[in-house]
XYZ file of C-alpha atoms in Angstrom:
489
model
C 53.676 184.034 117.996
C 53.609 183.236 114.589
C 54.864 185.787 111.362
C 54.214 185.752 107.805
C 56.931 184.674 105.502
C 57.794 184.490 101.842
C 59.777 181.467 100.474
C 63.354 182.191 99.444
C 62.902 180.632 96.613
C 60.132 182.421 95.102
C 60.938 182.783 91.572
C 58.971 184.807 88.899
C 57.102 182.226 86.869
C 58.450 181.401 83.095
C 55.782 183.637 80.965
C 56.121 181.886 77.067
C 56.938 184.667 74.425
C 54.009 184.878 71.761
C 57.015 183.088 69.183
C 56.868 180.277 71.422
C 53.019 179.854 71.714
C 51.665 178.879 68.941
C 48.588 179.110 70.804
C 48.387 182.534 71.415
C 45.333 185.102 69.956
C 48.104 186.644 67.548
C 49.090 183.271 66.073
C 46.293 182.579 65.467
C 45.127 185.801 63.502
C 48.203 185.711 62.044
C 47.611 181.801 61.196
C 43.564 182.812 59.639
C 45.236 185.854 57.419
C 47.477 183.465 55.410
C 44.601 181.125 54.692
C 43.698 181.293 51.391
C 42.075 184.628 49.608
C 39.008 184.390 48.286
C 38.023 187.650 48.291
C 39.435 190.855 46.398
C 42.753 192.353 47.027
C 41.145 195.661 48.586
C 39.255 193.417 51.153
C 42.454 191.197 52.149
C 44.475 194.240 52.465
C 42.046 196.007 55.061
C 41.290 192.720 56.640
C 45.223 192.329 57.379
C 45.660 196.125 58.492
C 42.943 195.194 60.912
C 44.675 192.116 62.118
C 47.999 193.782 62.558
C 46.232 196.416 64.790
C 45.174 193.858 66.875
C 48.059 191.940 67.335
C 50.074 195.029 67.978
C 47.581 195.416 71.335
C 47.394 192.424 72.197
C 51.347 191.861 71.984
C 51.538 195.780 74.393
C 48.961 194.091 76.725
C 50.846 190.867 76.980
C 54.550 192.444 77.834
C 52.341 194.732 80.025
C 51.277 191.490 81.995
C 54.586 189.463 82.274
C 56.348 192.600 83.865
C 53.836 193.540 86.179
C 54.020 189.828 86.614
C 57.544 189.427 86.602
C 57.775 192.534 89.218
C 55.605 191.431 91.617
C 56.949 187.726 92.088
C 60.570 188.537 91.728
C 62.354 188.928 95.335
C 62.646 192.566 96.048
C 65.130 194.291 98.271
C 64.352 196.521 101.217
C 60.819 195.457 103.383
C 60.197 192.782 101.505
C 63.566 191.410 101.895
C 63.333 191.279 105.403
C 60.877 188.310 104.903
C 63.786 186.411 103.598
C 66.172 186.707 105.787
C 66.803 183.846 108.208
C 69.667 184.281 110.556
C 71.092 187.553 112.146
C 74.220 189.234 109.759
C 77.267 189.231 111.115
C 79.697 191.368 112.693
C 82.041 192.682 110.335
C 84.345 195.235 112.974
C 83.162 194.814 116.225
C 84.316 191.668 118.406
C 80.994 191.272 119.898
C 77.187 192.343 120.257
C 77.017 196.087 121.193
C 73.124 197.229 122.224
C 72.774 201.010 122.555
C 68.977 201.363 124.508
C 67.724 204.652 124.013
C 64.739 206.373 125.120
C 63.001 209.593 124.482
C 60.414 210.400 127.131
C 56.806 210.477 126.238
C 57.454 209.828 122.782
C 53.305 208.684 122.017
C 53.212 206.241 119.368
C 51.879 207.915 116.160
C 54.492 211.233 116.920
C 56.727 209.268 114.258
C 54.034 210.036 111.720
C 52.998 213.860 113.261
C 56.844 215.293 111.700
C 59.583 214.678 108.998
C 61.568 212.510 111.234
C 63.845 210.876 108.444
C 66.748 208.894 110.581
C 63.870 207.718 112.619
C 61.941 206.598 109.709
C 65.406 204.650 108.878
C 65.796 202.911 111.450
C 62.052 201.606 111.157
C 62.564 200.663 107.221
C 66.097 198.956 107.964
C 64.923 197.172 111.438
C 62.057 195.624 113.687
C 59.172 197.934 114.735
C 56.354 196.916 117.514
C 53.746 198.077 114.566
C 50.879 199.579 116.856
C 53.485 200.863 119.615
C 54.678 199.389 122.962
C 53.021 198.670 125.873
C 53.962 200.390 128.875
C 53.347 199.110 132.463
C 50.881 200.347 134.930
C 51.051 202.955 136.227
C 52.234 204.579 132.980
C 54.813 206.946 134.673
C 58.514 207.685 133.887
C 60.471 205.983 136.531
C 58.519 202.957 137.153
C 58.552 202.356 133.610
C 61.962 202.958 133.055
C 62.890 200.784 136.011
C 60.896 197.830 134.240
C 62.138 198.332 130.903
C 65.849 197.197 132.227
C 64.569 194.881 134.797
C 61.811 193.171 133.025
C 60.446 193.405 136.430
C 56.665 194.947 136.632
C 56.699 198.256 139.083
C 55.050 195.861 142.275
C 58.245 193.324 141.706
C 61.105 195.932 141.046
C 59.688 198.320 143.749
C 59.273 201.947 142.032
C 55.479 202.069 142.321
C 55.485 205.457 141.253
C 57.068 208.516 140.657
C 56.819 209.288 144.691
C 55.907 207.039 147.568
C 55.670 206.448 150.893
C 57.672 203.388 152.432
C 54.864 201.951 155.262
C 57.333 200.297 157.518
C 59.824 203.164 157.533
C 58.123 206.290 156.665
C 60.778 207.520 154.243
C 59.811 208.770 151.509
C 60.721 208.117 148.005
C 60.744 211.065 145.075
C 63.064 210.683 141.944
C 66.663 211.690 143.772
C 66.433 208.543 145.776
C 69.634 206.269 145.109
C 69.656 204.182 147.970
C 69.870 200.579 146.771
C 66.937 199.393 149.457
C 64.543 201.541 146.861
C 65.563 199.913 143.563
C 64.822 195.961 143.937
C 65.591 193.462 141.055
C 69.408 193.172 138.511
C 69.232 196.196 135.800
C 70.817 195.968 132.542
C 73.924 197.386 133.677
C 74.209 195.672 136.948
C 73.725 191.946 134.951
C 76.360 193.048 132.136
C 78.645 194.125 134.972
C 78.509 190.627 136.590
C 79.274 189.225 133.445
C 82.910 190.704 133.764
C 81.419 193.230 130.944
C 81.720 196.811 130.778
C 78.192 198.883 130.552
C 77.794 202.963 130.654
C 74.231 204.627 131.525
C 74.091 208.025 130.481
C 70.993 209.824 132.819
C 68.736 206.260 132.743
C 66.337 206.300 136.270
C 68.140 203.458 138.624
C 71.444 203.813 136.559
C 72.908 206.315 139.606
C 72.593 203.231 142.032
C 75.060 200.882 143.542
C 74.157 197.757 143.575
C 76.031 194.226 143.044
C 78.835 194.660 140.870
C 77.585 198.209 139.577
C 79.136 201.290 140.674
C 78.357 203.769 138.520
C 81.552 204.038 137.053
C 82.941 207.410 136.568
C 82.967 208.687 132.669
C 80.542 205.951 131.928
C 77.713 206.703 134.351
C 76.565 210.236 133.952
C 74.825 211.582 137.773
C 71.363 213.531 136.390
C 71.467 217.168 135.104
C 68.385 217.771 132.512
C 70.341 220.879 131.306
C 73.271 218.898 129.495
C 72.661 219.300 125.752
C 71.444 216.437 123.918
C 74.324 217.041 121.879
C 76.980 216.244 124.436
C 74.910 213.193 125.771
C 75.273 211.891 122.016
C 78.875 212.640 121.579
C 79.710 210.986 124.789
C 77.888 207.721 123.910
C 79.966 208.323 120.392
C 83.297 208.530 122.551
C 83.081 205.249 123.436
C 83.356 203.692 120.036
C 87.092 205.592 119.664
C 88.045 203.261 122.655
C 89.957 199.729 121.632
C 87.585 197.167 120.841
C 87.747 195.548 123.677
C 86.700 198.227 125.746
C 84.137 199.207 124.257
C 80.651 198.925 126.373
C 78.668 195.867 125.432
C 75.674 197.841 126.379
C 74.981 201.535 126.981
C 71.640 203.346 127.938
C 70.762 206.975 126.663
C 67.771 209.191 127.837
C 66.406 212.347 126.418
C 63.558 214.306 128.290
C 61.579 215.585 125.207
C 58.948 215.071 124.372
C 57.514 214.534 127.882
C 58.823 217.850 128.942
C 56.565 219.711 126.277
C 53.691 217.258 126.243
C 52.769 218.182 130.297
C 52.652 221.788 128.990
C 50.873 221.616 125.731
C 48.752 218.296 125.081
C 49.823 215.677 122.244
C 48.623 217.675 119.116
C 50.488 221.021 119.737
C 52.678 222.146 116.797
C 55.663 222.527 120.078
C 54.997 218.373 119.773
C 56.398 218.330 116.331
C 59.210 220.444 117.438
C 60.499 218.445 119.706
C 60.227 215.080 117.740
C 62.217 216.207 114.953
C 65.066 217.337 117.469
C 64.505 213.903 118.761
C 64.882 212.414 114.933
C 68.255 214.731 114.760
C 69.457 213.442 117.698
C 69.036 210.108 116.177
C 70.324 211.168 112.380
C 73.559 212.489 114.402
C 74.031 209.130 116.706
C 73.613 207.171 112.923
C 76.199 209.588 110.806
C 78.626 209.516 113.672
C 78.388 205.326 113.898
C 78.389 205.218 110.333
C 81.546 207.669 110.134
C 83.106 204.709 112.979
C 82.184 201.829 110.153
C 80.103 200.409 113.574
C 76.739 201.266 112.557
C 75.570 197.984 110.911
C 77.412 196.220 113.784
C 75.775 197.779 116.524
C 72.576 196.855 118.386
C 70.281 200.132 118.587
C 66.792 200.274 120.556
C 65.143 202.816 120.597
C 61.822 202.877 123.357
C 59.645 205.431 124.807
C 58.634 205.337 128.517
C 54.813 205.807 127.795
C 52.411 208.135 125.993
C 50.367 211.030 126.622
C 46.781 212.320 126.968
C 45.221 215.688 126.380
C 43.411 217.199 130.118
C 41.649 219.795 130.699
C 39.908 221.639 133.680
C 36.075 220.410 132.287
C 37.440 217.162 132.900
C 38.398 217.593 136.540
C 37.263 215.357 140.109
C 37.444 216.994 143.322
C 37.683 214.610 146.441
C 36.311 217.420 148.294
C 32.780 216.710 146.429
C 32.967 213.107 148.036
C 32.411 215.101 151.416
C 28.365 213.768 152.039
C 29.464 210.131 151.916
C 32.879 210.149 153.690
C 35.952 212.769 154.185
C 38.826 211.941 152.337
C 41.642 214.438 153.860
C 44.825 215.361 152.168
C 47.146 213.645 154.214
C 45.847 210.372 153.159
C 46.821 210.707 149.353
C 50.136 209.433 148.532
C 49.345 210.383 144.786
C 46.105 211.964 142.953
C 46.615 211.460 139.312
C 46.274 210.166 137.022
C 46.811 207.378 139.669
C 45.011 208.303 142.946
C 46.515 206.282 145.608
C 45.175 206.099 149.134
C 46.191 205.070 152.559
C 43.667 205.295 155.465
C 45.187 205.589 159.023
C 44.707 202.330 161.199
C 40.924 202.114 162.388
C 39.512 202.853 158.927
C 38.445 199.474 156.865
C 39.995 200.481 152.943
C 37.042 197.870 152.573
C 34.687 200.912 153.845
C 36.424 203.890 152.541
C 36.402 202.272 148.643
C 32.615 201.314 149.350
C 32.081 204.766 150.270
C 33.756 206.455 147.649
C 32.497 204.527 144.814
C 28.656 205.473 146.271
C 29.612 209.035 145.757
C 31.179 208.801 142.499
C 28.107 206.392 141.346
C 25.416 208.566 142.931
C 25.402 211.604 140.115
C 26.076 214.332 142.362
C 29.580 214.053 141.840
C 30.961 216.272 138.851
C 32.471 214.007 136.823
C 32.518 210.648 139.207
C 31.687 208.008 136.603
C 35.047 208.592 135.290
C 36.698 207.852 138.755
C 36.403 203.915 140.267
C 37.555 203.211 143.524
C 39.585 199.236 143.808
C 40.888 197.477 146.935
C 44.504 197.115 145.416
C 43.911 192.986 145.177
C 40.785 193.764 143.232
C 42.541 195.893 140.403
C 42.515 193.666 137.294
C 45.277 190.960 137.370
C 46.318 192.237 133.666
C 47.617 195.433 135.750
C 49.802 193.197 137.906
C 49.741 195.936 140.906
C 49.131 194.465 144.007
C 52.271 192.599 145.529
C 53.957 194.920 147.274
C 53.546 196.899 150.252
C 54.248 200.342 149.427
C 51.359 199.989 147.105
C 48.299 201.850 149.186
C 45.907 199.608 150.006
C 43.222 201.965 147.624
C 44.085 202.599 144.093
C 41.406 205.093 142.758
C 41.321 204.018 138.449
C 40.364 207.508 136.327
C 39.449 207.715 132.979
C 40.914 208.817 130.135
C 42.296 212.471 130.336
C 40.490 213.130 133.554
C 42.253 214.438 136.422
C 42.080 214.093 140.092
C 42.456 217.164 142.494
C 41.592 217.678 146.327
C 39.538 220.482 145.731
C 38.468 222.851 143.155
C 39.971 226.177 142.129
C 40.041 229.164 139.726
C 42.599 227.874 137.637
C 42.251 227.274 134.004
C 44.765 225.481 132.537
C 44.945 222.425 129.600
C 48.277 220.402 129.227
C 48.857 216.594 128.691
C 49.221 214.103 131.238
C 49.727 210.134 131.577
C 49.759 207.651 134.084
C 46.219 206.320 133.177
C 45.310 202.424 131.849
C 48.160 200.723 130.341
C 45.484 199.160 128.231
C 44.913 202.463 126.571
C 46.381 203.209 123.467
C 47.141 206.678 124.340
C 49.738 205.472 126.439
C 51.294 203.339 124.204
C 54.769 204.342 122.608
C 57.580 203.147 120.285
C 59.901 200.366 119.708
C 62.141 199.864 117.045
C 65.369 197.470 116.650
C 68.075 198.249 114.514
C 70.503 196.060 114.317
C 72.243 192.629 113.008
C 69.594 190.583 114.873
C 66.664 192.399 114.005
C 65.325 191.570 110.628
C 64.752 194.433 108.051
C 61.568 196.686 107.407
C 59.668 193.714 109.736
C 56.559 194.333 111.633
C 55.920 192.605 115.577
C 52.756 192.736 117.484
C 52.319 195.163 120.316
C 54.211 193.821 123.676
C 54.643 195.093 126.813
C 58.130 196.399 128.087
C 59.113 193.991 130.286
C 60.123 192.061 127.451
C 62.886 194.187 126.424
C 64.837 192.866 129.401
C 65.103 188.894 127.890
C 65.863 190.332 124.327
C 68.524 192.408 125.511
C 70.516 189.542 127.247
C 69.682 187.800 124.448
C 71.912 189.748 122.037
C 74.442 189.922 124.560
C 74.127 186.421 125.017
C 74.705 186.583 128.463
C 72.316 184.548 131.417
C 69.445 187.457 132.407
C 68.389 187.788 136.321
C 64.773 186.037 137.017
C 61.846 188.944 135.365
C 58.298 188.829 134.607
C 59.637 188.979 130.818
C 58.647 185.490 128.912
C 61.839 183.306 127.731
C 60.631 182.535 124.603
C 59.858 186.305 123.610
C 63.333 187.066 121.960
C 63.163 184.544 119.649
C 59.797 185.643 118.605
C 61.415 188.749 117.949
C 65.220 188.418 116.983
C 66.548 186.120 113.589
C 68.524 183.195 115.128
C 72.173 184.210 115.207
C 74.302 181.127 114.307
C 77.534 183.093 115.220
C 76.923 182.912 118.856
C 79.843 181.535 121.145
């Protein structure tokens, strides 16, 4: 992955003064008016008034030129000084690297631009932003995505398929207050920090409850779930931890915030409750920035700051009712582990999934299906590879793909209701959200291609410099991303 850069030693050209170019139009004017007279004095004197105009304008046009000249080849401060930086800063208080990951749920790329969102804004200017958004994995849901963004495991290879799910050999049953370890697969952020002999704090992150290898959800740095603590308090904790000594100081700490998820189910994407919660999002962020800066840490520290995935406008003209699909083949309740945006299926033993999708899909094909063109039934192995949602069993064995903003229901009903959903195509840029990396390793007002999540995994170990647990995240990704830090021991 290449980047554009300027030279560092880009210098504004050396523009001649009109004294030292003899050259110039004005020398020569002035050089023609002290030729010899051979007309009247009345002619020579308007002749030289007219000559002095003209060299007047052109002298205002030439300045003009050499500093519009001068300012645009000169080396600039701010963005364009990220281009010339070449190796991370370094650490001028704190002993080592210091990553704060924080994420604010739902945040839809482009709700940066929807609201004054200043300390947001700041961190973009002074760091590295993913310019058209991140990539989230499939299916674009809170915990599986949260689960991959510390794993830098994809949902199939970390094991939180969804939100909810059924485990086939057992029966249990998973839903979001599941903190047995057998659930969460793969080595979070915390748990490879804590291996390292390193001290990591979680406040409210999904997976950051559960004990696993040398993690054990330390008390006073590993906060158990409660979505009514301010988001106040959550920032002042993570702020407590900078009064410790230096050396106790978490290497890496994870922060959540609901919003704007929470108001994006109720109102859709464009709803002026959206902007609301955004800019208390952005003053969460201005508070977390005064309060580091105030602690003479906040060019020292390491701050990420992610969104799970985006959000879609829905709406009841959009819905599909499985109930419709009756005339080709019965699809009861009990067999849905999930309807939307991801409709997951698993037929009891002596159906073929082989039939039931070839059955479905003639429905939803044949026109007498409201909406069924924007509902495509796939044998889980079929899905496209890009999804990477096949290799694991508690996937169902159907995986039902809907469009954009439509939604899936059993059957239909009087209700009329619009909100915002997600869940759909990672591929769509509706679900996309934000990153942006603040910090002495992430160059200043630069701009990085789109990437998907799983990469945040490798960059983060990176900074730490500490060895990262096998992921689906690519090796070379960080230092596509991060200047080369020549203080690293």
């Amino acid at each position: 992955m290449g980047f554009d850069s300027v030279s560092a030693s880009t210098k504004p050209t050396q523009i001649p003064t009109q004294e030292e170019d003899p050259s110039s139009p004005c020398a020569s004017l002035l050089s023609f008016n002290t030729a010899p007279h051979h007309k009247n004095t009345a002619t020579s004197v308007i002749f030289s008034s007219l000559i002095l105009v003209a060299c007047i304008a052109l002298s205002a046009a030439s300045a003009f030129a050499l500093l519009l000249f001068s300012s645009s080849s000169a080396p600039r401060t701010g963005a364009s000084f990220a281009s010339l930086q070449t190796t991370s800063r370094p650490l001028t208080k704190l002993n080592r690297p210091v990553v704060l990951l924080i994420s604010s749920d739902g945040f839809r790329f482009g709700y940066q631009f929807k609201t004054h969102t200043p300390n947001i804004h700041r961190l973009i200017a002074n760091g590295t932003e993913a310019e058209t958004g991140l990539i989230p994995v499939f299916p674009s849901l809170t915990f599986p995505n949260h689960y991959s963004i510390v794993t830098g495991l994809y949902p199939a290879y970390h094991g939180i398929i969804n939100n909810h799910f059924d485990d086939p050999k057992t029966g249990e049953v998973f839903t979001m207050a599941s903190h047995e370890p057998k659930w969460w697969l793969g080595e979070p952020l915390w748990e490879t920090v804590a291996n390292h002999g390193l001290k990591a704090a979680a406040y409210f992150w999904a997976g950051s409850e559960v004990h696993k290898g040398s993690w054990t959800c330390p008390q006073d740095f590993c906060m158990v779930y409660n979505g009514s603590v301010p988001f106040d308090e959550r920032v002042d904790t993570v702020l407590s931890y900078f009064d410790l000594p230096t050396s106790e100081i978490p290497v890496f700490m994870a922060l959540y915030f609901e919003d704007p998820d929470h108001q994006g189910h109720k109102v859709g994407p464009d709803d002026p409750e959206i902007n609301e919660a955004v800019a208390g999002i952005d003053r969460m962020i201005g508070k977390l920035i005064d309060g580091l800066e105030k602690r003479g840490v906040f060019e020292d520290v390491t701050i990420i700051m992610v969104g799970d995935h985006g959000m879609v406008g829905t709406c009841d003209k959009k819905l599909i009712f499985l109930d419709d699909l009756a005339p080709w083949i019965d699809i009861p309740a009990d067999w849905v582990q999930s309807y939307t945006p991801l409709l997951a299926i698993r037929p009891p033993p002596g159906f073929a999934p082989s039939d039931v999708v070839a059955k479905m899909n003639e429905g939803l094909q044949s026109g007498k299906v409201q909406n069924g063109k924007n509902l495509k039934m796939y044998l889980k192995e079929k899905l496209p590879s890009r999804l990477h949602y096949a290799a694991s069993a508690r996937i169902p064995p159907i995986i039902g793909m809907v469009d954009e903003g439509y939604t899936v229901e059993q059957k239909g009903t009087k209700r009329q209701e619009c909100g915002g959903a997600h869940g759909y195509d990672n591929a769509l840029f509706s679900m996309r959200t934000i990153f942006i990396g603040h910090g002495p390793q992430f160059a200043r007002g630069r701009k990085v291609p789109s990437f998907e999540n799983v990469q945040i995994y490798n960059l983060v170990t990176s900074i730490l410099n500490i060895q990262g647990a096998p992921n689906n995240g690519s090796v070379s990704f960080p230092s596509a991303v991060l200047l080369p830090d020549p203080h690293k021991f």
